[in-house]
GROMACS .gro file of C-alpha atoms in nm:
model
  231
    1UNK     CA    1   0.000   0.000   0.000
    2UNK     CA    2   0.112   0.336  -0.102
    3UNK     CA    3   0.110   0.596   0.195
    4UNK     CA    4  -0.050   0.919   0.120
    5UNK     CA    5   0.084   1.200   0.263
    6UNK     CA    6  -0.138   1.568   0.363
    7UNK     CA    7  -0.468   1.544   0.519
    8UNK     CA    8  -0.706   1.253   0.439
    9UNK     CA    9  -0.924   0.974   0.629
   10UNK     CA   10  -0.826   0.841   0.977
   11UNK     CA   11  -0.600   0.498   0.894
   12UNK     CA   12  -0.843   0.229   1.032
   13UNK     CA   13  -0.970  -0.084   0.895
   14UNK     CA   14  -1.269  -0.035   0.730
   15UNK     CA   15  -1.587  -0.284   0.828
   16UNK     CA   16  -1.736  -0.485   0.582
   17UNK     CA   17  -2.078  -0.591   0.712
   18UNK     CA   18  -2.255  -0.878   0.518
   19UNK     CA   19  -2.618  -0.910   0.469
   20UNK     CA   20  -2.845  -0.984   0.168
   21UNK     CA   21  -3.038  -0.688   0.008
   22UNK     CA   22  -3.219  -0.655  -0.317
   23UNK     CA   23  -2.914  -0.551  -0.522
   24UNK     CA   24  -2.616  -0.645  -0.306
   25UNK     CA   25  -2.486  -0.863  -0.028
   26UNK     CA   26  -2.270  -0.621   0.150
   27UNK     CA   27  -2.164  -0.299   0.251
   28UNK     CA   28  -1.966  -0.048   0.454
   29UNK     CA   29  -2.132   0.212   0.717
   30UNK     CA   30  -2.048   0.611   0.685
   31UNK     CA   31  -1.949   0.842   0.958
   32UNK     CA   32  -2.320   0.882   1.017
   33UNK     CA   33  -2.372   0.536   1.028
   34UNK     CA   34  -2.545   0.495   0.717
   35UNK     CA   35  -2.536   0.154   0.493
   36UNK     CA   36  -2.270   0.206   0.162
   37UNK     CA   37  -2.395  -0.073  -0.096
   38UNK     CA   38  -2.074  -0.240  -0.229
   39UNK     CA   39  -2.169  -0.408  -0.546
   40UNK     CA   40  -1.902  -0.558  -0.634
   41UNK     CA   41  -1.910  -0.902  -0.531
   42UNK     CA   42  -1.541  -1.034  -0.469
   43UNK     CA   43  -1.258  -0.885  -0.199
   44UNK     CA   44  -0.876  -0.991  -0.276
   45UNK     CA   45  -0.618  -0.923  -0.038
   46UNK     CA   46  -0.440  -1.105   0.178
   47UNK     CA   47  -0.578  -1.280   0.511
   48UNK     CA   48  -0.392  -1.164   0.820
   49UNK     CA   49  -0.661  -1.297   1.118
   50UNK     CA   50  -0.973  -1.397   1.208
   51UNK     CA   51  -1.203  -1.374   1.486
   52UNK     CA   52  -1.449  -1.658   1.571
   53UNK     CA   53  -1.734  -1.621   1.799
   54UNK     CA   54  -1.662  -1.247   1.899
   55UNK     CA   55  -1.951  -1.075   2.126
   56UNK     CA   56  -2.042  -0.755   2.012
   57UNK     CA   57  -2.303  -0.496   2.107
   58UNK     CA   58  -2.535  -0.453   1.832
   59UNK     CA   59  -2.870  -0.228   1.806
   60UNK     CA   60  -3.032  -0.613   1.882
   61UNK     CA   61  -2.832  -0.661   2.179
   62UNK     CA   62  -2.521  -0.868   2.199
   63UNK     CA   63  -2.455  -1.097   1.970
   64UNK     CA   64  -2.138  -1.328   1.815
   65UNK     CA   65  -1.981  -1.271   1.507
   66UNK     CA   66  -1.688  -1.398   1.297
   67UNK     CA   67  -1.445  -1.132   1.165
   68UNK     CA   68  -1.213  -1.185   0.904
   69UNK     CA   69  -0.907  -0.969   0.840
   70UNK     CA   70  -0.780  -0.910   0.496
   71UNK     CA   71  -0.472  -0.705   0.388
   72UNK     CA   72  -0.633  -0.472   0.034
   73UNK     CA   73  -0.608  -0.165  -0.044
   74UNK     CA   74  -0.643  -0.077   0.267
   75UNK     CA   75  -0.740  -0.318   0.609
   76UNK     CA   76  -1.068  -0.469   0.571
   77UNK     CA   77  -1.247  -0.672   0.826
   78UNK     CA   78  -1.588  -0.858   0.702
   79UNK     CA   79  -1.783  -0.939   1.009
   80UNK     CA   80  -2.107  -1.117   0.948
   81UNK     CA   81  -2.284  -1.324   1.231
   82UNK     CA   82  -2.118  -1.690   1.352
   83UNK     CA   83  -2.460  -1.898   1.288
   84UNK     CA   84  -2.489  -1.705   0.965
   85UNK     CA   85  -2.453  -1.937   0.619
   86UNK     CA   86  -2.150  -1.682   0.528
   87UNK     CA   87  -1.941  -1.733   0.857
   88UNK     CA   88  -1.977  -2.098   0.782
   89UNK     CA   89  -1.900  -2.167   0.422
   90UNK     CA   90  -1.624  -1.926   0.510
   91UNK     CA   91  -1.495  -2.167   0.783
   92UNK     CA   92  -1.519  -2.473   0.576
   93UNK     CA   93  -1.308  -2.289   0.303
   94UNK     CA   94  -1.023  -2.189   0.543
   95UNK     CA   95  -1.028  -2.543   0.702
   96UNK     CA   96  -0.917  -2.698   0.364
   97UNK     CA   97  -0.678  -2.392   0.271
   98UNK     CA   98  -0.303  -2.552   0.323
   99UNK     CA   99   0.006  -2.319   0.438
  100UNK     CA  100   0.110  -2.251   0.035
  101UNK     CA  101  -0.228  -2.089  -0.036
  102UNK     CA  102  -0.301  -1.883   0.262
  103UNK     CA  103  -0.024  -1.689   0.214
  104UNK     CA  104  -0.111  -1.612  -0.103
  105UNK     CA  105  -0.358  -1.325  -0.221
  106UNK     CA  106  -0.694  -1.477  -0.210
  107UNK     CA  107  -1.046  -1.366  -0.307
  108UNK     CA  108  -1.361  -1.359  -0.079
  109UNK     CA  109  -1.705  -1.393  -0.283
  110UNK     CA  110  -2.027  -1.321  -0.177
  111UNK     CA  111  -2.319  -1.496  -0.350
  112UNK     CA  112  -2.673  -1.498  -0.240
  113UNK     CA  113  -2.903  -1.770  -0.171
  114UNK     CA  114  -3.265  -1.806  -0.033
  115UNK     CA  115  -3.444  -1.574   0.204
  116UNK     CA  116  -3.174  -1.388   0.397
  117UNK     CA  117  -2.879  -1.624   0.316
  118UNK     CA  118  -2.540  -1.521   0.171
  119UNK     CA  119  -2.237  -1.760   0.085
  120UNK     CA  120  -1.924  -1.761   0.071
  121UNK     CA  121  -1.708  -1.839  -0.161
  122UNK     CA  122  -1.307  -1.877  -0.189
  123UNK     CA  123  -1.117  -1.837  -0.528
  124UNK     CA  124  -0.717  -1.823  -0.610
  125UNK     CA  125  -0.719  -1.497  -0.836
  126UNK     CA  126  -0.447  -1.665  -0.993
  127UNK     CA  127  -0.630  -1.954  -1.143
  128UNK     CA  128  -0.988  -1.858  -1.138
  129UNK     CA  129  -1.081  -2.172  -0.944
  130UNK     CA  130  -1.304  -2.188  -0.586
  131UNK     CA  131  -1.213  -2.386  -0.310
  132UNK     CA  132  -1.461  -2.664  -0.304
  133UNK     CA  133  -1.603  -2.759  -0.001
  134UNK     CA  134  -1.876  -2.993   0.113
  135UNK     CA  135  -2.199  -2.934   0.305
  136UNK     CA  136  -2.290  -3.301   0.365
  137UNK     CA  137  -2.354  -3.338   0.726
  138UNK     CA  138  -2.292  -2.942   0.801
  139UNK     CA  139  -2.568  -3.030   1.041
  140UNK     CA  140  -2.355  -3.228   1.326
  141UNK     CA  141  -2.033  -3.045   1.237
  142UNK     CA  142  -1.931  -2.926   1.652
  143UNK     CA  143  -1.892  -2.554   1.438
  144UNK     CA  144  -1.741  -2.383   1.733
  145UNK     CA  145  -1.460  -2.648   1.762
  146UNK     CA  146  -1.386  -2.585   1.412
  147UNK     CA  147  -1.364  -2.205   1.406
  148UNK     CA  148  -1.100  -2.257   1.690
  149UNK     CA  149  -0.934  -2.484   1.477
  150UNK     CA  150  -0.950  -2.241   1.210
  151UNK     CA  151  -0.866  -1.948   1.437
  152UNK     CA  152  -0.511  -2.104   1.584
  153UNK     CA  153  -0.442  -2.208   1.184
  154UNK     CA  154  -0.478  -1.876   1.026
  155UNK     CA  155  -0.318  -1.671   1.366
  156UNK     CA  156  -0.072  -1.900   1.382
  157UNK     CA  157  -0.005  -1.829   1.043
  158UNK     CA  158   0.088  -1.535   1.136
  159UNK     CA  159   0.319  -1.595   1.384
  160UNK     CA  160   0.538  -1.899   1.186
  161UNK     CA  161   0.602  -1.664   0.877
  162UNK     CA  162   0.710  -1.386   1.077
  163UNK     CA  163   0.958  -1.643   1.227
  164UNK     CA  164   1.045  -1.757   0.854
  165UNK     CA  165   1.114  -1.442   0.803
  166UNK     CA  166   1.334  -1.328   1.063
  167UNK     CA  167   1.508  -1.722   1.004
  168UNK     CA  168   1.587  -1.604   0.683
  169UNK     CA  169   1.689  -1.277   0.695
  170UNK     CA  170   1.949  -1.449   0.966
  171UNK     CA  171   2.066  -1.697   0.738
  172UNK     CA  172   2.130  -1.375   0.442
  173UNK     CA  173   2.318  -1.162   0.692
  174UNK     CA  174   2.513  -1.473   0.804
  175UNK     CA  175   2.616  -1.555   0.444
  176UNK     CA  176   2.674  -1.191   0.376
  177UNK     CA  177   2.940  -1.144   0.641
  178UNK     CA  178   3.117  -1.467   0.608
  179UNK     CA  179   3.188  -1.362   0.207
  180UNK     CA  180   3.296  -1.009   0.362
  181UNK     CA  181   3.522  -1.248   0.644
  182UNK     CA  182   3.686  -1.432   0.324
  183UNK     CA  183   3.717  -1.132   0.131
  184UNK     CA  184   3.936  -0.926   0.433
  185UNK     CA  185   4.145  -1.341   0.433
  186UNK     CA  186   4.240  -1.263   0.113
  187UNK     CA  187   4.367  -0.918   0.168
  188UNK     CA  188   4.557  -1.012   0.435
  189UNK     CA  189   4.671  -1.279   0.281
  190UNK     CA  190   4.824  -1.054  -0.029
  191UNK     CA  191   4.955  -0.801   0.256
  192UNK     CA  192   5.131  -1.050   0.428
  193UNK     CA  193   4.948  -0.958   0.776
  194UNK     CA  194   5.017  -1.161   1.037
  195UNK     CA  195   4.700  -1.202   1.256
  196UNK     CA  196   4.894  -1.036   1.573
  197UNK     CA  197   4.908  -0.742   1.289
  198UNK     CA  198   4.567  -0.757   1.243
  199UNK     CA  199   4.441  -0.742   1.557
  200UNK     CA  200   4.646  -0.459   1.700
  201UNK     CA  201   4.520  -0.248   1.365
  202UNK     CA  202   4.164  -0.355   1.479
  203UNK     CA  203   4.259  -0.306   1.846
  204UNK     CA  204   4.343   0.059   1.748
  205UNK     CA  205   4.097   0.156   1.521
  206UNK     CA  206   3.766   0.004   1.703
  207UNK     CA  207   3.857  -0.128   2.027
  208UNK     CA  208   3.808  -0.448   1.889
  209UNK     CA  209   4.032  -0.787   1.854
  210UNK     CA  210   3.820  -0.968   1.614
  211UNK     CA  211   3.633  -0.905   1.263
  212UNK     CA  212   3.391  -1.071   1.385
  213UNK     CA  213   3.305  -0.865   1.682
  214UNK     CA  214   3.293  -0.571   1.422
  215UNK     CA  215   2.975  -0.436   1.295
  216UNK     CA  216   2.872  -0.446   0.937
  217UNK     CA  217   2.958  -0.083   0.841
  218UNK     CA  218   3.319  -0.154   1.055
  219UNK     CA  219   3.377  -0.476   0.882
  220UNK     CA  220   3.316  -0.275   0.541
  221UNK     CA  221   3.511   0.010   0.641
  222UNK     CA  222   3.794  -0.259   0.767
  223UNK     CA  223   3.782  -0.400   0.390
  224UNK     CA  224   3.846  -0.119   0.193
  225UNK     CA  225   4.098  -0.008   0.416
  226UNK     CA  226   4.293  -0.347   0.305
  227UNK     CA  227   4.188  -0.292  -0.035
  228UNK     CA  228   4.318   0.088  -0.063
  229UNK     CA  229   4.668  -0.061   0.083
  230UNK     CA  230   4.725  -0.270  -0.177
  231UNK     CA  231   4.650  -0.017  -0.462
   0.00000   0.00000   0.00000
């Protein structure tokens, strides 16, 4: 996402609220509270969280909903109601998801059904295809077990590629000093340093006995030092 800078809206995620109308199946609220249609029927973007069976106060009362948390344009979170048809083809879909695909771009659909029911659907924008899922025997499925099972999957997800991540931008700085390390061997090596001459140049430069206890900029500063000698 792009930040803009100068005045503008108040960086929050916006609420996507689902529920079947004549013309649509979901839509935003206003600072004055008032419904925004969305037509379009499909969100891509990333998902970053979800939360299952969340109280919140409505107009009605209290009541638990399922919101899911997807990385756009901006943050979006689509809350619709945990018993509701959307909440639980959305579950099904997330419980067959493996690692590869959630965190990958995905699309959320919205398509209506009878009465007051709205589904949802999963695609890969990629290849145009849905996630299938099955309905048979939706009726004994223990649906709050699974939306914690679906809750520690996605969050989780979270959690194990920020540690990827980090493991890997550990393993690149590792690799990048020790070719920096072998680069300063060979300059010595054409010098004719002995180590004791290395380490009293380090000693008296940065306080420091070892290239390895030098920081990156030191350890590149250290470098072209060698290389300037030998020119």
């Amino acid at each position: 996402m792009k930040v803009k800078l100068g005045f503008g809206s108040i960086p929050k995620p916006q609420y996507v609220f689902v529920s079947k109308e004549s013309d649509h199946c979901w839509y935003m609220l206003s600072d004055e509270q008032k419904q925004i249609p969305i037509y379009d029927k499909a969100l891509t973007g990333l998902i970053t969280g979800i939360e299952v069976n969340k109280k919140v106060e409505t107009s009605y009362g209290e009541a638990e909903k399922t919101d899911l948390h997807i990385l756009a344009d901006k943050p979006y979170i689509v809350r619709s109601g945990s018993e509701s048809y959307f909440s639980k083809s959305l579950l099904l879909s997330l419980d067959v998801l493996t690692y590869e695909q959630l965190i990958k771009p995905l699309t959320i659909a919205v398509s209506p059904g009878e009465k007051t029911i709205v589904f949802c659907t999963i695609y890969n924008p990629v290849t145009f295809r849905s996630i299938g899922v099955s309905w048979d025997g939706h009726r004994e499925i223990d649906w709050q077990a699974l939306g914690q099972k679906v809750s520690l999957k996605i969050n989780n997800l979270q959690h194990k590629d920020k540690q990827h991540q980090e493991i890997s931008n550990n393993i690149d700085m590792s690799e990048v000093r020790a070719s920096f390390i072998a680069q300063s061997d060979i300059y010595l090596d054409q010098l004719n340093w002995s180590p004791e001459q290395g380490r009293e140049y380090l000693q008296q430069r940065y306080g420091k006995r070892s290239r390895y206890h030098l920081s990156d900029t030191e350890l590149l500063e250290f470098i072209d030092f060698l290389r300037l000698q030998l020119t």
